[in-house]
């Protein structure tokens, strides 16, 4: 049973205790091999603040918290509080440690601009994606974006996500929301693995950062005009899958007891998936130790903690590059640590040990094209002990036929390499589609699940990627206007009602359609489908590549069983 606790009790656990036993642990979008994408997509949500010695009189832009006061700024219809610390800087002896309480200060601090992002990796190729201008280990900050005028006593829900344009759209709909985005540690800084890490009970501190930020929201969002008991959350770091997988992880922690921290979840391109055991990550720990000259240290973990930042991040970069080059799997990700993640997520789902809350979940059509010889790759990186019979079945399910590969529905076009489209189809289904379908089928038996499928080809996209991972982000974040805001409107109504459908008197185009729950048909589960040309939508069914995805889920469960997870 998860025990409720106030913020002063949160953070580093007591020796010998797991998450469920903590007297006080309360634990932002992230995840699997896709942390490889998160490193250049996650939130830049921090601020190096300056003390104001003569604070301004109380105003809509001033918020007083128990550990200090912050001055935000007005921006049109919004008030923005940027760079508020929700935990102490994880530097020095706090490197690799769970989050602890923010440092108290006097006076008023400016909270009007973003600051450094958490340490992240440089992409191996140039991509048309934003890069943070500043990076620092001192990065545990969050942002609060709210409507300017909140009527007294109005219950305004909170969306735990990134983006400001969605708040403006919520005002247009007459369904205002408050947005909160939080930075959290990633790669080796947040998900260091190995036997030493397990012994110190320091696995998955990135997840602990997220949980800590959620508890901060519950404790303090009332100061910004929100009602915490109507809180909903979605940890989607710019729509990246890692954030959606974080939503899944928080739905599974404490065997699904969310301790009132959230009331709904949105998982775009991510769901509960198979995770490695923390001890199986030892080789990555050993590589990192060697690259930082800590091999001969009496306490290798302490040596890593004391290593200069530049040396450590360079070693993390080298280790990640080597692991990805060898097999395409990212070395730093959530793990089964026996402490806060007590079993593999796929087992928890099948045991029914996840939060009973409304869920929106879906994928882009060509999820695997961002990560793409086939059978040897599958065996060495995903199914180490696969039988010859299962390997043959996998070969049949994903044939060496470019017309059946991803990007789908493109015939013989975009054959980037002989196995590219085949591998893209396999990875997209294994990492995203099959796990989403499995979770939706199980969860929809007891709670509302709203599925979607995104098939719109981005106008400024890369042709050989198709409707790639993250293509749906502009739709749901109200970043484009030619789509009729259908995705954004659905998200806003889901935040308010746990249901993405619009009322008949809404200005939204959603009022002309119906988003059915996934469980409305067991044979043909409906998916609300975004198609070209925008703002067109229709209904497709979650029955594509049925046999292939059943096989992938079966193989994943076999892999879990072999390692006792």
XYZ file of C-alpha atoms in Angstrom:
565
model
C 0.000 0.000 0.000
C 1.471 3.366 -0.978
C 1.586 5.693 1.993
C 0.639 9.329 1.456
C 3.245 11.837 2.557
C 3.958 15.537 2.466
C 6.826 17.079 0.488
C 9.250 17.261 3.425
C 9.224 13.488 3.629
C 9.847 12.793 -0.022
C 13.004 11.622 -1.696
C 15.776 9.252 -0.802
C 14.378 6.042 0.603
C 15.456 4.355 3.801
C 17.894 1.457 3.490
C 16.242 -1.884 3.009
C 12.888 -0.516 1.916
C 11.116 -0.545 -1.414
C 8.764 2.053 -2.836
C 5.710 0.420 -1.325
C 7.284 0.473 2.125
C 8.482 4.046 2.176
C 6.968 6.197 4.869
C 7.095 9.116 2.492
C 8.290 8.468 -1.041
C 6.230 10.233 -3.633
C 7.509 9.932 -6.651
C 8.250 14.321 -15.836
C 8.315 12.097 -21.326
C 10.683 8.184 -20.167
C 11.679 4.579 -21.383
C 13.191 1.989 -23.578
C 15.459 2.119 -26.566
C 13.616 5.342 -27.336
C 15.594 7.216 -24.762
C 17.844 7.450 -27.798
C 15.331 9.977 -29.149
C 14.522 11.556 -25.817
C 18.041 12.844 -25.435
C 17.329 15.527 -28.028
C 13.629 16.001 -27.432
C 13.053 16.252 -23.716
C 11.875 19.288 -21.872
C 14.063 22.262 -21.177
C 12.314 23.177 -17.969
C 14.746 24.879 -15.665
C 15.948 28.308 -14.684
C 18.964 29.801 -12.995
C 17.140 32.378 -10.914
C 18.155 35.769 -9.611
C 16.924 37.046 -6.269
C 14.822 40.226 -6.384
C 15.782 42.229 -3.304
C 12.730 44.506 -3.493
C 9.807 42.299 -4.528
C 6.851 43.755 -6.362
C 3.444 44.047 -4.671
C 1.221 40.941 -4.837
C -0.037 40.399 -8.376
C -1.408 37.655 -10.664
C 2.186 36.883 -11.590
C 3.381 36.368 -7.990
C 3.128 32.967 -6.319
C 4.206 32.194 -2.752
C 5.331 28.641 -2.047
C 6.475 27.222 1.318
C 10.137 27.385 0.291
C 10.099 30.758 -1.531
C 8.221 33.125 -3.824
C 8.392 33.412 -7.610
C 7.521 36.175 -10.065
C 6.205 34.956 -13.421
C 5.094 36.914 -16.472
C 1.950 37.595 -18.493
C 1.921 36.560 -22.137
C -1.341 37.384 -23.905
C -4.091 35.306 -22.297
C -1.567 33.338 -20.267
C 0.476 33.682 -17.120
C 3.750 31.749 -17.243
C 5.866 30.654 -14.306
C 9.040 29.213 -15.774
C 11.914 27.497 -14.048
C 10.499 26.803 -10.583
C 12.657 24.270 -8.711
C 10.715 21.238 -7.500
C 13.738 19.495 -5.964
C 17.269 20.244 -4.831
C 19.928 20.314 -7.587
C 21.071 16.695 -8.172
C 24.756 17.630 -8.185
C 27.778 16.668 -6.125
C 26.880 13.982 -3.624
C 23.272 14.058 -4.910
C 24.303 12.782 -8.361
C 22.478 9.454 -9.014
C 20.462 9.973 -5.793
C 16.651 10.190 -5.602
C 15.263 13.747 -5.520
C 15.199 15.706 -2.280
C 13.312 18.827 -1.232
C 13.988 22.215 -2.807
C 16.305 24.584 -0.992
C 14.502 27.315 0.949
C 15.329 30.932 0.135
C 14.194 34.433 1.078
C 12.890 37.123 -1.231
C 11.373 36.639 -4.688
C 12.974 34.887 -7.637
C 12.328 35.622 -11.284
C 10.548 32.767 -13.051
C 10.290 34.246 -16.522
C 12.582 32.196 -18.772
C 13.646 28.650 -19.431
C 17.045 27.484 -18.304
C 19.212 24.403 -18.803
C 17.901 21.010 -19.793
C 19.074 17.876 -17.998
C 22.252 16.287 -19.409
C 21.486 14.614 -22.695
C 23.264 13.130 -25.637
C 24.180 14.623 -28.958
C 22.346 12.984 -31.879
C 24.466 10.919 -34.225
C 22.961 12.628 -37.278
C 21.607 16.096 -37.908
C 17.850 16.122 -37.498
C 15.386 19.015 -37.932
C 14.683 19.088 -34.207
C 15.150 21.795 -31.584
C 18.195 21.549 -29.337
C 18.386 23.041 -25.854
C 20.585 26.118 -25.724
C 21.851 25.236 -22.270
C 22.383 21.957 -20.421
C 23.238 21.372 -16.769
C 23.041 18.733 -14.058
C 21.154 21.344 -12.030
C 17.956 20.756 -13.979
C 15.078 19.680 -11.713
C 12.746 22.565 -12.470
C 9.195 22.810 -13.774
C 6.959 25.300 -15.543
C 3.344 26.261 -14.899
C 1.306 27.875 -17.679
C -2.223 29.010 -16.811
C -5.021 31.205 -18.171
C -4.801 34.835 -17.054
C -8.228 34.993 -15.449
C -9.435 31.983 -13.476
C -12.899 32.476 -11.922
C -12.916 32.103 -8.159
C -13.698 28.535 -7.145
C -13.649 27.107 -10.668
C -12.252 23.590 -10.848
C -9.564 23.741 -13.507
C -7.782 20.486 -14.255
C -4.049 20.169 -14.734
C -2.281 18.501 -17.629
C 1.233 17.338 -16.820
C 2.853 17.856 -20.204
C 4.750 20.369 -22.320
C 3.275 23.169 -24.473
C 1.640 26.598 -24.237
C -0.514 26.749 -27.358
C -2.814 24.082 -25.941
C -3.791 26.442 -23.090
C -4.861 29.108 -25.592
C -6.995 26.565 -27.421
C -8.561 25.440 -24.136
C -9.596 29.049 -23.498
C -11.237 29.188 -26.953
C -13.252 26.077 -26.083
C -14.350 27.478 -22.735
C -12.619 24.516 -21.081
C -9.462 26.052 -19.604
C -6.581 23.941 -18.378
C -3.351 24.560 -16.524
C -0.232 22.984 -18.005
C 2.744 21.797 -15.981
C 5.969 20.553 -17.539
C 8.902 19.164 -15.587
C 12.453 18.180 -16.443
C 13.871 14.922 -15.133
C 17.156 13.050 -15.383
C 17.689 10.755 -18.361
C 20.384 8.430 -19.752
C 22.957 7.330 -17.139
C 22.175 10.294 -14.888
C 18.628 9.013 -14.382
C 18.731 5.329 -15.303
C 22.082 3.904 -14.302
C 22.019 0.111 -14.048
C 24.201 -2.687 -12.715
C 24.675 -4.716 -9.554
C 26.257 -1.850 -7.581
C 23.298 0.372 -8.406
C 20.869 -2.352 -7.367
C 22.691 -2.913 -4.077
C 22.494 0.822 -3.331
C 18.790 0.820 -4.325
C 19.378 3.708 -6.716
C 17.710 2.374 -9.860
C 15.254 4.434 -11.887
C 15.905 7.803 -10.235
C 14.539 9.422 -13.403
C 11.153 7.871 -12.609
C 11.512 9.116 -9.054
C 12.066 12.649 -10.402
C 8.789 12.365 -12.294
C 6.911 11.073 -9.274
C 8.400 13.810 -7.105
C 7.206 16.431 -9.588
C 3.696 14.948 -9.586
C 3.634 15.175 -5.797
C 4.782 18.805 -6.063
C 1.806 19.501 -8.313
C -0.602 17.952 -5.828
C 0.881 19.955 -2.964
C 1.259 23.345 -4.633
C -0.908 23.721 -7.742
C -3.675 25.275 -5.649
C -1.455 28.329 -5.341
C -1.865 28.781 -9.096
C -5.661 28.475 -9.073
C -6.092 24.761 -9.791
C -7.990 22.146 -7.825
C -5.597 19.305 -7.215
C -8.293 16.716 -6.674
C -9.286 17.073 -10.329
C -5.736 16.603 -11.511
C -5.034 14.633 -14.647
C -1.633 14.021 -16.131
C 0.134 13.081 -19.317
C 3.914 12.888 -19.313
C 4.552 13.395 -23.011
C 7.901 15.101 -23.521
C 7.139 16.886 -26.760
C 5.029 13.882 -27.697
C 7.998 11.525 -27.605
C 7.306 7.890 -26.822
C 9.514 7.907 -23.761
C 7.002 10.199 -22.070
C 4.105 7.920 -22.925
C 6.029 4.980 -21.535
C 6.548 6.996 -18.376
C 2.779 7.396 -18.103
C 2.566 3.628 -18.322
C 5.226 3.169 -15.653
C 3.417 5.442 -13.199
C 0.200 3.538 -13.833
C 2.060 0.379 -12.778
C 4.006 1.625 -9.748
C 2.624 0.538 -6.376
C 0.637 -2.146 -8.220
C -1.520 0.572 -9.746
C -2.250 2.644 -6.652
C -1.608 6.155 -7.961
C -2.078 7.710 -4.506
C -4.345 10.390 -5.962
C -1.524 11.836 -8.053
C -3.400 11.603 -11.361
C -6.833 10.765 -12.714
C -6.180 9.961 -16.360
C -3.370 9.151 -18.774
C -2.601 9.822 -22.423
C -0.057 7.547 -24.067
C 0.990 8.571 -27.562
C 3.434 6.132 -29.167
C 4.173 4.209 -26.025
C 2.717 1.713 -23.544
C 3.847 -0.851 -20.944
C 6.658 -2.818 -22.530
C 9.279 -5.413 -21.681
C 12.145 -3.962 -19.630
C 15.602 -5.333 -18.844
C 16.591 -6.423 -15.367
C 18.886 -3.921 -13.658
C 21.672 -6.494 -13.203
C 21.683 -7.276 -16.936
C 22.788 -3.668 -17.470
C 26.104 -4.390 -15.732
C 28.109 -4.283 -18.961
C 27.039 -0.676 -19.529
C 28.010 0.236 -15.976
C 31.415 -1.423 -16.423
C 32.008 0.448 -19.683
C 31.120 3.750 -18.031
C 33.433 2.979 -15.108
C 36.311 2.160 -17.457
C 35.790 5.304 -19.511
C 35.934 7.499 -16.389
C 39.042 5.834 -14.900
C 37.052 4.347 -12.018
C 37.783 0.656 -12.626
C 40.241 0.314 -9.742
C 38.273 2.448 -7.287
C 37.228 0.781 -4.020
C 33.727 2.216 -4.474
C 33.118 2.484 -8.217
C 29.697 4.119 -7.817
C 31.176 6.787 -5.549
C 33.942 7.333 -8.091
C 31.345 7.962 -10.801
C 29.584 10.371 -8.471
C 32.808 12.342 -8.023
C 33.823 12.268 -11.696
C 34.017 15.657 -13.469
C 30.828 16.365 -15.383
C 32.580 16.783 -18.750
C 34.332 13.438 -18.372
C 31.140 11.665 -17.326
C 28.891 13.011 -20.093
C 31.597 12.206 -22.674
C 31.742 8.632 -21.374
C 27.947 8.352 -21.443
C 27.986 9.556 -25.048
C 30.653 7.028 -26.058
C 28.909 4.145 -24.319
C 25.570 4.997 -25.872
C 27.058 5.320 -29.339
C 28.794 1.937 -29.027
C 25.655 0.178 -27.768
C 23.436 1.667 -30.461
C 25.955 0.896 -33.194
C 26.234 -2.710 -32.034
C 22.548 -3.424 -31.877
C 20.247 -0.447 -31.888
C 19.133 -0.674 -28.251
C 19.680 2.239 -25.914
C 21.636 1.308 -22.757
C 19.999 3.724 -20.291
C 16.312 3.069 -19.698
C 13.837 2.085 -16.957
C 14.651 -1.315 -15.503
C 13.156 -3.968 -13.276
C 15.085 -3.043 -10.139
C 13.195 -5.049 -7.505
C 12.600 -1.853 -5.569
C 10.205 0.536 -7.262
C 9.760 -1.491 -10.479
C 9.200 -4.878 -8.902
C 8.296 -6.915 -11.996
C 8.211 -6.580 -15.754
C 5.446 -4.185 -16.919
C 3.956 -6.805 -19.247
C 3.435 -9.130 -16.285
C 1.853 -6.355 -14.222
C -0.597 -5.652 -17.032
C -1.603 -9.308 -17.272
C -2.011 -9.441 -13.499
C -4.299 -6.398 -13.606
C -1.922 -4.418 -11.398
C -2.258 -1.003 -13.017
C -4.275 2.144 -12.344
C -7.977 1.993 -13.115
C -8.259 5.374 -14.851
C -9.491 6.671 -18.231
C -6.841 6.301 -20.939
C -6.198 7.690 -24.415
C -3.614 5.721 -26.361
C -2.485 5.414 -29.953
C 0.368 5.363 -32.439
C 1.552 6.895 -35.665
C 1.366 4.614 -38.679
C 5.124 4.137 -39.212
C 6.574 4.074 -35.711
C 9.669 2.025 -36.531
C 11.182 4.078 -39.348
C 13.150 6.260 -36.960
C 15.177 3.245 -35.667
C 15.824 1.051 -38.606
C 20.254 -8.411 -41.218
C 16.713 -8.863 -39.857
C 16.592 -12.298 -38.162
C 20.013 -12.002 -36.564
C 19.168 -8.502 -35.382
C 15.914 -9.661 -33.806
C 17.605 -12.596 -32.123
C 20.634 -10.765 -30.761
C 18.794 -7.675 -29.538
C 15.298 -8.743 -28.534
C 14.842 -12.513 -28.309
C 18.201 -13.937 -27.224
C 17.017 -17.501 -26.687
C 14.362 -17.728 -29.391
C 13.727 -21.240 -30.707
C 14.226 -22.141 -34.359
C 10.471 -22.673 -34.655
C 9.658 -19.200 -33.321
C 12.366 -17.649 -35.458
C 10.779 -19.209 -38.541
C 7.380 -17.853 -37.476
C 8.936 -14.390 -37.125
C 10.389 -14.664 -40.628
C 6.919 -15.445 -41.985
C 5.227 -12.681 -39.991
C 7.681 -10.072 -41.313
C 8.628 -11.329 -44.792
C 11.439 -10.045 -46.956
C 8.959 -8.139 -49.123
C 9.401 -4.364 -49.294
C 5.759 -3.858 -50.268
C 4.715 -5.133 -46.807
C 7.229 -3.031 -44.909
C 7.177 0.384 -43.264
C 6.529 3.091 -44.335
C 3.349 1.150 -45.039
C 1.262 1.579 -48.169
C 4.229 2.863 -50.172
C 4.868 -0.144 -52.405
C 8.458 -0.382 -53.597
C 9.280 3.232 -52.711
C 11.672 4.281 -49.936
C 13.825 1.149 -49.946
C 16.514 2.907 -47.953
C 18.453 -0.370 -47.620
C 17.593 -4.020 -48.419
C 16.161 -4.692 -44.930
C 15.083 -1.171 -43.952
C 11.321 -1.455 -44.496
C 11.199 -4.955 -43.032
C 13.100 -3.951 -39.906
C 11.041 -0.778 -39.537
C 7.802 -2.770 -39.573
C 9.156 -5.225 -36.999
C 10.500 -2.592 -34.588
C 7.443 -0.376 -34.861
C 5.156 -3.282 -34.016
C 7.350 -4.743 -31.280
C 8.079 -1.533 -29.396
C 4.834 0.377 -29.986
C 1.912 -1.269 -31.726
C 1.833 -4.753 -30.188
C 2.233 -3.525 -26.605
C -0.367 -0.793 -27.152
C -2.853 -3.334 -28.527
C -2.217 -5.788 -25.696
C -2.633 -3.114 -23.018
C -5.761 -1.674 -24.665
C -7.416 -5.088 -24.880
C -6.766 -5.855 -21.207
C -7.425 -2.401 -19.733
C -10.617 -1.771 -21.723
C -12.314 -4.654 -19.937
C -12.558 -2.601 -16.751
C -11.950 1.084 -17.601
C -12.529 3.573 -20.439
C -9.867 3.309 -23.145
C -9.955 5.552 -26.209
C -7.698 4.390 -29.032
C -6.420 6.405 -31.949
C -4.392 5.875 -35.100
C -2.492 8.672 -36.823
C -2.147 8.237 -40.615
C -1.587 11.811 -41.830
C 1.641 12.234 -43.789
C 3.486 15.317 -42.452
C 3.645 18.071 -45.064
C 7.248 18.844 -44.121
C 8.273 15.294 -43.279
C 10.996 13.037 -44.653
C 9.412 10.746 -47.315
C 11.273 7.561 -46.372
C 10.102 7.924 -42.734
C 6.418 8.013 -43.675
C 4.059 8.860 -40.796
C 6.946 8.527 -38.395
C 7.249 8.467 -34.661
C 6.143 11.865 -33.296
C 4.200 12.884 -36.408
C 1.068 13.354 -34.304
C 2.650 15.861 -31.911
C 1.593 19.058 -33.764
C -1.985 17.753 -33.971
C -2.414 17.192 -30.261
C -0.410 20.225 -29.132
C -2.368 22.691 -31.304
C 0.844 23.609 -33.116
C -0.818 23.640 -36.552
C -4.055 25.276 -37.671
C -4.973 23.366 -40.856
C -6.132 20.310 -38.912
C -9.148 21.975 -37.312
C -7.628 21.403 -33.850
C -9.406 18.053 -33.626
C -6.591 16.291 -31.779
C -5.993 19.207 -29.418
C -9.705 19.532 -28.705
C -9.988 15.834 -27.939
C -7.080 16.104 -25.514
C -8.613 19.142 -23.779
C -12.009 17.482 -23.343
C -10.315 14.327 -22.084
C -8.465 16.416 -19.497
C -11.770 17.820 -18.265
C -14.082 14.831 -18.526
C -12.039 11.670 -18.979
C -13.735 11.455 -22.392
C -12.373 13.036 -25.622
C -15.804 13.648 -27.161
C -17.054 17.223 -27.519
C -20.476 18.433 -26.336
C -22.959 19.324 -29.055
C -22.758 23.056 -28.279
C -18.957 23.104 -28.679
C -17.235 25.148 -31.371
C -15.005 22.128 -32.027
C -15.295 20.041 -35.184
C -15.339 17.082 -32.809
C -19.025 17.729 -32.182
C -19.741 16.227 -35.623
C -18.187 12.853 -34.848
C -18.064 10.179 -32.174
C -14.956 8.735 -30.534
C -16.021 5.271 -29.418
C -14.439 3.448 -26.510
C -12.103 0.629 -27.453
C -14.322 -1.969 -25.784
C -17.386 -1.162 -27.923
C -16.417 -4.124 -30.110
C -14.360 -7.127 -29.062
C -13.963 -8.378 -32.636
C -13.233 -5.006 -34.224
C -12.014 -2.521 -31.598
C -12.451 0.985 -33.045
C -9.619 3.452 -33.478
C -10.346 7.135 -34.015
C -8.216 7.690 -37.117
C -6.636 10.896 -38.402
C -6.373 10.723 -42.218
C -5.508 12.970 -45.152
C -6.538 15.519 -46.122
C -6.921 17.281 -42.762
C -9.164 17.795 -40.909
C -10.632 14.480 -42.132
C -11.124 11.711 -39.569
C -12.770 8.307 -39.701
C -12.873 5.025 -37.831
C -10.549 2.114 -38.550
C -10.249 -1.074 -36.545
C -7.429 -2.439 -34.455
C -7.136 -5.628 -36.488
C -4.174 -4.898 -38.787
C -1.223 -7.325 -38.651
C -3.084 -9.363 -36.040
C -1.099 -12.601 -36.292
C 2.249 -10.798 -36.355
C 1.494 -8.808 -33.216
C 0.183 -11.844 -31.372
C 3.468 -13.550 -32.142
C 5.493 -10.585 -30.879
C 3.575 -10.464 -27.601
C 4.013 -14.214 -27.165
C 7.749 -13.984 -27.776
C 8.050 -11.089 -25.332
C 6.345 -13.087 -22.588
C 8.641 -16.025 -23.254
C 11.648 -13.728 -22.933
C 10.376 -12.423 -19.589
C 9.923 -15.961 -18.308
C 13.448 -16.984 -19.236
C 14.917 -14.212 -17.119
C 12.503 -14.522 -14.209
C 11.157 -10.985 -14.554
